[in-house]
mmCIF file of C-alpha atoms in Angstrom:
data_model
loop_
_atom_site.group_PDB
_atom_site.id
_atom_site.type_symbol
_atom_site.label_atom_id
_atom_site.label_comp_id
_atom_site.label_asym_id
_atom_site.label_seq_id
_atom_site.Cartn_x
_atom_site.Cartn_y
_atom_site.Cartn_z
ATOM 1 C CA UNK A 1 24.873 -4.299 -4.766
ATOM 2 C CA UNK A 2 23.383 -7.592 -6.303
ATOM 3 C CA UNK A 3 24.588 -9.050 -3.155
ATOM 4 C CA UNK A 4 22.527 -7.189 -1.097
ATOM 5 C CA UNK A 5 19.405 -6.645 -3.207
ATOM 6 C CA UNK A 6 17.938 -9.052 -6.098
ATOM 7 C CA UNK A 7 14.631 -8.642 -7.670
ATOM 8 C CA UNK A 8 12.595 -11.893 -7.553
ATOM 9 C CA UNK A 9 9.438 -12.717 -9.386
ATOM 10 C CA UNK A 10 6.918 -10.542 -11.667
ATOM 11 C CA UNK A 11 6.785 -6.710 -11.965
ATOM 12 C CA UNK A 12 2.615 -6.403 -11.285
ATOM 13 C CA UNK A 13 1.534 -2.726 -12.560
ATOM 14 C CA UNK A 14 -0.024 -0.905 -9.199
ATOM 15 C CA UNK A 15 -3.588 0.484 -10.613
ATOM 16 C CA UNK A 16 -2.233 4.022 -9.354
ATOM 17 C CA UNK A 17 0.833 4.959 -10.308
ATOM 18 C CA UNK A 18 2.284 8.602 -10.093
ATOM 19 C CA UNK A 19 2.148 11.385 -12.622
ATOM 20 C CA UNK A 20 5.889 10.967 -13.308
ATOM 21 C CA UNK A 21 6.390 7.808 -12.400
ATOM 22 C CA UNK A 22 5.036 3.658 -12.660
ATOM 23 C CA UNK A 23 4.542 1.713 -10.264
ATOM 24 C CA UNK A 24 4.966 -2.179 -9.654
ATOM 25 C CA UNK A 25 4.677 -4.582 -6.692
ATOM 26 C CA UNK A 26 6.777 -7.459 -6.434
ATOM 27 C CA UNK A 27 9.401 -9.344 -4.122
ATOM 28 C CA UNK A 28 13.217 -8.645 -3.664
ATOM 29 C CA UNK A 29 15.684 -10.429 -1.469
ATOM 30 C CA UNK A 30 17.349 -8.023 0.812
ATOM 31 C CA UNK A 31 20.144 -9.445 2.642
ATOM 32 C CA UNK A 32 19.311 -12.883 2.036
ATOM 33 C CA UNK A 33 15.735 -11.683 3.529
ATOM 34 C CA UNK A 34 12.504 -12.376 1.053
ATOM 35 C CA UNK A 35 10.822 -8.511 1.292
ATOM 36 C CA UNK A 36 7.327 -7.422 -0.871
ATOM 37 C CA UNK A 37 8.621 -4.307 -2.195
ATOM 38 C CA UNK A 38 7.253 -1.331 -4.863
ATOM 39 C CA UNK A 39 9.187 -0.599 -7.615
ATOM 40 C CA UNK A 40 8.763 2.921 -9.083
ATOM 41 C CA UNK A 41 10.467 4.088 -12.297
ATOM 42 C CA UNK A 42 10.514 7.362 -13.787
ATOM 43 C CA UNK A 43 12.952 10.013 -15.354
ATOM 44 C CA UNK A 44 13.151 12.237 -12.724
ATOM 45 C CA UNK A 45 15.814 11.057 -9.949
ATOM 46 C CA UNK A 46 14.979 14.186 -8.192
ATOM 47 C CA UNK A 47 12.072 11.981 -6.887
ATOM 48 C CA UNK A 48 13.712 9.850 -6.034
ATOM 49 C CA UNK A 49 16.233 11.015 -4.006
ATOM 50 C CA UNK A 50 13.423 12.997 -2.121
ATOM 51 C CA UNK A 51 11.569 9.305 -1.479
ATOM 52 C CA UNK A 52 15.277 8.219 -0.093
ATOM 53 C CA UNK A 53 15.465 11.126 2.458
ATOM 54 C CA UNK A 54 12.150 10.790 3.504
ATOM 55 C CA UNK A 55 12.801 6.908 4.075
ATOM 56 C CA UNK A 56 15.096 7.965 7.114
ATOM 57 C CA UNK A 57 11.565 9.605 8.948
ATOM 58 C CA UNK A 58 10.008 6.441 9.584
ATOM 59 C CA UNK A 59 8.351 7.057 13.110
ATOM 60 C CA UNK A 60 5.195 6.850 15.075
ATOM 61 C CA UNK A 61 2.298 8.446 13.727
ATOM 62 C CA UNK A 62 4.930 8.867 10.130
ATOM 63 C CA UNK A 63 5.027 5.198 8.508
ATOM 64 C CA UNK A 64 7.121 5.985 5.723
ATOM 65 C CA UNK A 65 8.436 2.787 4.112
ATOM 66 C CA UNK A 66 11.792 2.134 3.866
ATOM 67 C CA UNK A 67 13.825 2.733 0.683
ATOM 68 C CA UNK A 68 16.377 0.254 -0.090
ATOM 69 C CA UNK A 69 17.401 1.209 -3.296
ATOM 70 C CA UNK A 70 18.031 3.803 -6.391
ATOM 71 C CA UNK A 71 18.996 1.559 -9.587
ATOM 72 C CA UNK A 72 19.897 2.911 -13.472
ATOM 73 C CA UNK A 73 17.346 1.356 -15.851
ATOM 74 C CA UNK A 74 18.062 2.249 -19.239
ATOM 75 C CA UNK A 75 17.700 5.949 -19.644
ATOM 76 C CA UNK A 76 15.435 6.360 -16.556
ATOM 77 C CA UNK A 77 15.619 5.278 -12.908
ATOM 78 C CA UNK A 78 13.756 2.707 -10.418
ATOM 79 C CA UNK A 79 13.205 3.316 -6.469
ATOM 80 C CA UNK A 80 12.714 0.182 -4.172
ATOM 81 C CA UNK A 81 10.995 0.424 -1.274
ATOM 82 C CA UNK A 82 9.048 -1.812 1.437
ATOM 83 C CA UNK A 83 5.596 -2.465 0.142
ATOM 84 C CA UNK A 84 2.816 -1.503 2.585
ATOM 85 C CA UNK A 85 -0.879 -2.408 2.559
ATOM 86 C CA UNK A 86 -4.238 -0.871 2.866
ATOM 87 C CA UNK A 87 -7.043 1.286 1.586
ATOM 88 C CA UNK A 88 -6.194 4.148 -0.398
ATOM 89 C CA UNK A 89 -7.126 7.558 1.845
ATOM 90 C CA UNK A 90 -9.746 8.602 -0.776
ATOM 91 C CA UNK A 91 -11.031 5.765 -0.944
ATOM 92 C CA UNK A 92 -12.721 6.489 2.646
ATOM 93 C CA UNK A 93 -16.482 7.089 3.547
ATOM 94 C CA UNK A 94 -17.158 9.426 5.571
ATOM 95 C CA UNK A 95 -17.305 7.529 8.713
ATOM 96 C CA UNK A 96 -13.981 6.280 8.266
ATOM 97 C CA UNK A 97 -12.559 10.155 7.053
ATOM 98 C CA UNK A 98 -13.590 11.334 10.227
ATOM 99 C CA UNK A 99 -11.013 8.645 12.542
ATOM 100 C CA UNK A 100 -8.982 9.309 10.006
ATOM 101 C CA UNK A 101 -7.850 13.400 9.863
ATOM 102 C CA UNK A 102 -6.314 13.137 13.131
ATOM 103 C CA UNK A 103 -3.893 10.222 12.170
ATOM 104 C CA UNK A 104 -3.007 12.624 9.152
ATOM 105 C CA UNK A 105 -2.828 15.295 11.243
ATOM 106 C CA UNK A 106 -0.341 13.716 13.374
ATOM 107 C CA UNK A 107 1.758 12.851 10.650
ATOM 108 C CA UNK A 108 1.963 16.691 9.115
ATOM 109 C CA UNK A 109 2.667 17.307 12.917
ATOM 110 C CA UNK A 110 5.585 14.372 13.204
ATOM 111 C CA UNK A 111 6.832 15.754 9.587
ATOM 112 C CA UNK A 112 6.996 19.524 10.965
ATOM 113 C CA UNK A 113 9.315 18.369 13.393
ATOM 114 C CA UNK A 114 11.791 16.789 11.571
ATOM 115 C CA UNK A 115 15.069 18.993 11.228
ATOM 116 C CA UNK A 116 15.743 20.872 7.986
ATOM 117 C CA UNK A 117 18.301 18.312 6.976
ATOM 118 C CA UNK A 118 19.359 16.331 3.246
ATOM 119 C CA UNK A 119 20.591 13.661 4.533
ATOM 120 C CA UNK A 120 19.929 10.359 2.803
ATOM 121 C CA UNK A 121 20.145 7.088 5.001
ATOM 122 C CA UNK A 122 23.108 5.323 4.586
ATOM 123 C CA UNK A 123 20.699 2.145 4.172
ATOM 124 C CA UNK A 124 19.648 3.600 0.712
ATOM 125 C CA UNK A 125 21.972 2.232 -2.161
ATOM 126 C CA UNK A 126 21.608 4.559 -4.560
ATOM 127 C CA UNK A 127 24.132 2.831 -6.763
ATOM 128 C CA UNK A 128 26.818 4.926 -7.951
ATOM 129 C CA UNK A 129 24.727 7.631 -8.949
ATOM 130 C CA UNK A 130 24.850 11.148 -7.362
ATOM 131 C CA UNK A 131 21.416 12.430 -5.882
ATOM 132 C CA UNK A 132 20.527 15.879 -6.592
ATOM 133 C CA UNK A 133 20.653 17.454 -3.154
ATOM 134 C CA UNK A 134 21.083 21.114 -3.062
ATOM 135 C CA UNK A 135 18.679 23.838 -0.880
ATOM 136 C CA UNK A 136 17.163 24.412 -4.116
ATOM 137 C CA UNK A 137 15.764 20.945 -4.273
ATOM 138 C CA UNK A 138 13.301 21.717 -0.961
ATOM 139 C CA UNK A 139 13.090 25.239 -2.089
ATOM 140 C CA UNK A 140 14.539 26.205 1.131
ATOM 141 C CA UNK A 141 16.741 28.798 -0.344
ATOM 142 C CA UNK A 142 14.001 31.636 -0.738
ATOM 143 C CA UNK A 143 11.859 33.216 1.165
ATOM 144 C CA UNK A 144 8.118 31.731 1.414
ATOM 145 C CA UNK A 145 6.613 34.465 -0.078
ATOM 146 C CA UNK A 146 9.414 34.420 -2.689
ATOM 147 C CA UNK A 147 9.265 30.777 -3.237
ATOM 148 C CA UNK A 148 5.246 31.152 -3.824
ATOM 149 C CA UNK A 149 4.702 33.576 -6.239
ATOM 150 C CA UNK A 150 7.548 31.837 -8.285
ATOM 151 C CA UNK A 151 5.148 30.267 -10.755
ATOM 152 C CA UNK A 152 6.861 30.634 -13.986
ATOM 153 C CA UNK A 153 6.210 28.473 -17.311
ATOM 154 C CA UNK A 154 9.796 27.493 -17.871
ATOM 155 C CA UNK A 155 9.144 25.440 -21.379
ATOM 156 C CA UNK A 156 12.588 23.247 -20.642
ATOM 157 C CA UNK A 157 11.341 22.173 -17.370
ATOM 158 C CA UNK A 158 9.392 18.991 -16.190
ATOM 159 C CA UNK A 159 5.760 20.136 -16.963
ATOM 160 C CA UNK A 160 6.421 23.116 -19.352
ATOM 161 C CA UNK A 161 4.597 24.956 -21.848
ATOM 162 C CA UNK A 162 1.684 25.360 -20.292
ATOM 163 C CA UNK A 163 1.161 28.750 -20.188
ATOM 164 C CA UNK A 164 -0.110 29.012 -24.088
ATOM 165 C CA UNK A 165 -2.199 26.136 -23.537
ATOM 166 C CA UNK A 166 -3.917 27.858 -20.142
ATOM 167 C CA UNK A 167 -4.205 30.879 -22.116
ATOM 168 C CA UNK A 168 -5.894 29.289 -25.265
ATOM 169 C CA UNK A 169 -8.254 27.287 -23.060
ATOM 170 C CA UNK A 170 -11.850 27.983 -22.220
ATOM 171 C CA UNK A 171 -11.057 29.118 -18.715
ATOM 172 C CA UNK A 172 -8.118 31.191 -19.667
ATOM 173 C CA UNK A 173 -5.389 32.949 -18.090
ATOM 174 C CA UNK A 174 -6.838 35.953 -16.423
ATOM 175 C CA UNK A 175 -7.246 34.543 -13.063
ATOM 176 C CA UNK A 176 -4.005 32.651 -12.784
ATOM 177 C CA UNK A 177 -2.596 35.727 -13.293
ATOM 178 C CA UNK A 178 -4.718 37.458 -10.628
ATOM 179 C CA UNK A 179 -4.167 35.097 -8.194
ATOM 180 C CA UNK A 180 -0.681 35.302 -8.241
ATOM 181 C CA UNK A 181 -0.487 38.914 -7.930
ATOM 182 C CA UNK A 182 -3.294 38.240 -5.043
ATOM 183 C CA UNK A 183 -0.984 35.609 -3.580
ATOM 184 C CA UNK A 184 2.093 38.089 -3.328
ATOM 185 C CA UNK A 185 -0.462 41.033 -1.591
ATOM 186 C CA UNK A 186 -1.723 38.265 0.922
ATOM 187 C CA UNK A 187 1.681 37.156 1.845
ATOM 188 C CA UNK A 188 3.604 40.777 2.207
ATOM 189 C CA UNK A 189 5.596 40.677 5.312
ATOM 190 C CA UNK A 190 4.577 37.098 6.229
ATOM 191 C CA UNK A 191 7.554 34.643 7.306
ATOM 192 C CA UNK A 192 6.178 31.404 8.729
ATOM 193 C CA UNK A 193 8.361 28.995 10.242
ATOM 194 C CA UNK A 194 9.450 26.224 7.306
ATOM 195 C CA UNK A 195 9.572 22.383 7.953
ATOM 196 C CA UNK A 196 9.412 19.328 5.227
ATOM 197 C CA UNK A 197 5.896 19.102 3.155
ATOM 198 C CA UNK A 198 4.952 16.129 1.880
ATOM 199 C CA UNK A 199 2.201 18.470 -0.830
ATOM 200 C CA UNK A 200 -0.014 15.342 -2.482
ATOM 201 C CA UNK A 201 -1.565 13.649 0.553
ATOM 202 C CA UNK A 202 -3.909 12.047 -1.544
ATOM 203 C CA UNK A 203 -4.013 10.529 -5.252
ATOM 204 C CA UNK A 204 -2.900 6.892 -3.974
ATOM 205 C CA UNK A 205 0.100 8.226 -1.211
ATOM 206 C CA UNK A 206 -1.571 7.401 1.715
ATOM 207 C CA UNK A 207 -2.471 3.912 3.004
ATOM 208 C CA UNK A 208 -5.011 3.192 5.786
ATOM 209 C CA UNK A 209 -6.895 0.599 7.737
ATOM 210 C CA UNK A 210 -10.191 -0.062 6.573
ATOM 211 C CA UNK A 211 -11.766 1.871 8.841
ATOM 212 C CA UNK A 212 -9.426 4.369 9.005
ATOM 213 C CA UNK A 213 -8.535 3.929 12.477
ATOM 214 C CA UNK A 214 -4.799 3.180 11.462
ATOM 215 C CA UNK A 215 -2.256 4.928 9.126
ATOM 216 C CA UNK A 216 -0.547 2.488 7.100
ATOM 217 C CA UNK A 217 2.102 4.297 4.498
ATOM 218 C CA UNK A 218 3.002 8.101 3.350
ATOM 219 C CA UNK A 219 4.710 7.229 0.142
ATOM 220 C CA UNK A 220 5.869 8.905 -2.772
ATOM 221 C CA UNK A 221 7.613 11.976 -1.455
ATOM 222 C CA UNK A 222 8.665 13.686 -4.898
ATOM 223 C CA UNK A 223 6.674 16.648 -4.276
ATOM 224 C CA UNK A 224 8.182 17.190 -1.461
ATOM 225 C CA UNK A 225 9.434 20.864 -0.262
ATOM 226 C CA UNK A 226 10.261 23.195 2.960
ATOM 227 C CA UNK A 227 7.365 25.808 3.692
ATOM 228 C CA UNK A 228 4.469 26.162 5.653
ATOM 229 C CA UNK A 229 3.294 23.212 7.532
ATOM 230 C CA UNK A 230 -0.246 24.068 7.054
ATOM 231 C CA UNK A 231 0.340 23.312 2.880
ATOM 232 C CA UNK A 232 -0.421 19.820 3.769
ATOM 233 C CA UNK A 233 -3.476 20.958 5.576
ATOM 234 C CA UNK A 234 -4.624 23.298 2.675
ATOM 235 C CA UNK A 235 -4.199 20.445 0.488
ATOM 236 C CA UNK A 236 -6.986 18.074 1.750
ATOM 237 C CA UNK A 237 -9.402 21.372 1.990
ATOM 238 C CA UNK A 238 -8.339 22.521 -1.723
ATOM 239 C CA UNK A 239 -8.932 19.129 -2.946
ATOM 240 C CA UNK A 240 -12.195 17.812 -0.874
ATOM 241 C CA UNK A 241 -15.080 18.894 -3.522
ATOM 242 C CA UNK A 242 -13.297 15.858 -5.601
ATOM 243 C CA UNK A 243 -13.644 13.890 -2.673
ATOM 244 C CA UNK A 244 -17.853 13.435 -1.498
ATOM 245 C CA UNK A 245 -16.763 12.007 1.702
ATOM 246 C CA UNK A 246 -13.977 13.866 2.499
ATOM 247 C CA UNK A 247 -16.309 17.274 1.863
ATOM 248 C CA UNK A 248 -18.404 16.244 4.509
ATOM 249 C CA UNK A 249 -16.039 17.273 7.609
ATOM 250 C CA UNK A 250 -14.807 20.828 7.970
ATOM 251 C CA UNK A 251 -10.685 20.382 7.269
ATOM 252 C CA UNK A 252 -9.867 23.631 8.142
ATOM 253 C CA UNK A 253 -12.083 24.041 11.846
ATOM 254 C CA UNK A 254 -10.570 20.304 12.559
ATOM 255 C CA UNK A 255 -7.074 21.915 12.015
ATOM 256 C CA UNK A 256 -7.713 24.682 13.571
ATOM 257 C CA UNK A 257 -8.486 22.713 16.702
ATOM 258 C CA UNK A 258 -5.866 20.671 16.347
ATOM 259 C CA UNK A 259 -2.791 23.117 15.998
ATOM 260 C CA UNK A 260 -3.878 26.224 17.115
ATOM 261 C CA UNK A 261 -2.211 25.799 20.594
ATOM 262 C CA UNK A 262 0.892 24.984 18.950
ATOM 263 C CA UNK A 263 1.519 27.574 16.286
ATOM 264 C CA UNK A 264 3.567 30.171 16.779
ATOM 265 C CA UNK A 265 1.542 32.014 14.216
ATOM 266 C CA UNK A 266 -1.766 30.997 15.135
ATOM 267 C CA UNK A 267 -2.862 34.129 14.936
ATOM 268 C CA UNK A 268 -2.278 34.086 10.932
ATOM 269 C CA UNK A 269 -3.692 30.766 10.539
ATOM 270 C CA UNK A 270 -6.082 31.222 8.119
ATOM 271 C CA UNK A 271 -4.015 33.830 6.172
ATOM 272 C CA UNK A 272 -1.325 31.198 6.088
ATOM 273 C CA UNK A 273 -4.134 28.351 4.862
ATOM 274 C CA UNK A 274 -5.638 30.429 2.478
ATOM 275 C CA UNK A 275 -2.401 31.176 1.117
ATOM 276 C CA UNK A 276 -1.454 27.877 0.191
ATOM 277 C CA UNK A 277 -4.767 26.939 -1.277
ATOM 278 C CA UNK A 278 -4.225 29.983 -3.954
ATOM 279 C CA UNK A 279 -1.200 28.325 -4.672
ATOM 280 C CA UNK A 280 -1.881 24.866 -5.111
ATOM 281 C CA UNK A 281 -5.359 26.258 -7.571
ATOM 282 C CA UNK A 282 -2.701 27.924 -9.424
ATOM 283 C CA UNK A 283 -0.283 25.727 -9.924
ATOM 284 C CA UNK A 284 -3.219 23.391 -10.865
ATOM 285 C CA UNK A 285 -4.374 25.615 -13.385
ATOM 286 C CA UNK A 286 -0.703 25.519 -14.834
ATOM 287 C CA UNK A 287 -0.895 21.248 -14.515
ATOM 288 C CA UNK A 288 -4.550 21.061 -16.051
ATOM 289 C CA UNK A 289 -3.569 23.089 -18.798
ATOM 290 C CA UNK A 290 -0.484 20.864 -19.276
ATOM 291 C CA UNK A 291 -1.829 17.806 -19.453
ATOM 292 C CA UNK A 292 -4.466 19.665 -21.871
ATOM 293 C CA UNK A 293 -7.847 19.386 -19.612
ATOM 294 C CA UNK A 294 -10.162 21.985 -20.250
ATOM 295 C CA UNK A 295 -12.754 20.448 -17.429
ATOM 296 C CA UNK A 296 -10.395 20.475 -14.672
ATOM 297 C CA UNK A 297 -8.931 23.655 -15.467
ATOM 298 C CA UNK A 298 -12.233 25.349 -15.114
ATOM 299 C CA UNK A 299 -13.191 23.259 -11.996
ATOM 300 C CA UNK A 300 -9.415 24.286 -10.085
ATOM 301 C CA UNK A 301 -10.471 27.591 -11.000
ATOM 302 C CA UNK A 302 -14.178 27.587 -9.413
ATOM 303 C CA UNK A 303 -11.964 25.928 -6.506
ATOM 304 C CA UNK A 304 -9.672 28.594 -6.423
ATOM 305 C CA UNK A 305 -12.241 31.614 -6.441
ATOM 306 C CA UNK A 306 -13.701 30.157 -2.903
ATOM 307 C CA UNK A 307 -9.978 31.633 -2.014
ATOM 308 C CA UNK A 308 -8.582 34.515 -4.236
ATOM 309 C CA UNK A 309 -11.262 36.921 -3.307
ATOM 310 C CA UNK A 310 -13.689 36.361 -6.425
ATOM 311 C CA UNK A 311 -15.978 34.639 -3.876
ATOM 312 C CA UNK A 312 -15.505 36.533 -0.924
ATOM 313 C CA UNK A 313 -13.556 34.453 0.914
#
């Protein structure tokens, strides 16, 4: 593999680098070719492997960058990929968030169309190691509703032992537990059709033009999973009271214009929306209380009433 890939020059630490991961620009000759590239490295090849699948979806409206390569460092793991440039999509006014919802709608839309495949381009040298592709790793094994309301603190898994911690804090437990029964009620006997998710459009994945006329790079694809299309869409609605100018345009009446003609379940649109929301508060109360903080536990859940029913949504 050093023939085809050699790291050249300084690892410079990206100012936003992943929960799980760190991040580093720098330059690699591929194929005797000088390429800018991010380096990521983390523990959890699971990631990974998600960021090389993804890295074979590189189309119009979808600019994911290419991955080049999975390498062994020490007892963790780095992912090379093609650097991209731009303006974070937070980063935005409110001008610019308004040009660009449609190019991020048309991505979600290009992503729901991709097959329901785990097949890692044969581009990505993932150097003798095995990636961890099973239906499990998508969640595409249970049903939605199943796959949902399957929000258990499992303390040997990546982000465990937060369930104590949510109880013993401020905001406590009562309406994570609540909205998960809530969650299972609202989705009785619903079966949307499933296609890829990226689930953290935001928090430095996204690159855009200045203006946001122009999508640049959807990066960093370990949260990625097979449900409901319009997860992607509930994401930037959950999350837009953290984001001033993003809170100024109506997400979900821009979606709704958007993909209404084109849903087979239009008709449980906002069911479907709603339902994701609950479940990305929730799991956010479960995060929050892992990373032990008490003021964004109690802000997910003042989020997550505008959904559960506590606010009459």
């Amino acid at each position: 593999m050093a023939e085809r890939l050699t790291l050249v020059g300084p690892l410079i630490p990206v100012d936003r680098s992943g929960a799980w991961s760190r991040a580093y620009t720098t330059h690699a000759t591929i194929e005797g070719v000088a390429t800018p590239v991010v380096v990521r490295v983390g523990s959890h090849l699971d990631d990974f492997a998600k960021d090389a699948l993804a890295s074979g979806w590189q189309r119009p409206g979808l600019p994911v960058p290419p991955a080049y390569a999975i390498l062994p460092v020490d007892d963790q793991f780095a992912m090379v990929t093609g650097r991209r440039y731009g303006l974070f999509l937070e980063d935005l006014d409110a001008a610019a968030w308004g040009r660009a919802l449609p190019l991020v709608f048309d991505a979600i839309d290009a992503l729901r169309q991709i097959p329901l495949e785990v097949t890692v381009p044969t581009m990505v040298d993932a150097a003798g190691l095995v990636l961890p592709f099973d239906p499990d790793i998508v969640g595409d094994a249970k049903p939605w509703r199943e796959w949902l309301t399957d929000l258990q603190d499992d303390p040997r898994g990546r982000g465990g032992g937060w369930a104590p911690r949510l109880a013993a804090s401020p905001t406590g437990d009562r309406s994570f537990h609540a909205g998960l029964e809530f969650l299972g009620e609202l989705m009785d006997g619903v079966e949307p059709p499933r296609s890829f998710v990226h689930s953290d459009l935001l928090h430095g994945n996204v690159l855009v033009s200045q203006h946001g006329s122009q999508l640049h790079g959807v990066f960093d694809w370990g949260c990625l999973f097979a449900g409901d299309y319009l997860y992607d869409i509930a994401w930037l609605d959950f999350w837009s009271p953290w984001h001033p100018a993003l809170a100024t345009h109506d997400v979900r009446a821009r979606a709704t214009e958007r993909f209404a003609a084109t849903d087979p379940l239009a008709d449980l649109f906002d069911l479907r929306l709603r339902a994701c929301a609950v479940h990305i508060g929730l799991c956010h109360l479960a995060y929050f209380a892992f990373v032990d903080n008490p003021d964004q536990i109690a802000a997910a859940d003042r989020r997550l009433a505008q959904y559960d029913g506590r606010a009459g949504a």
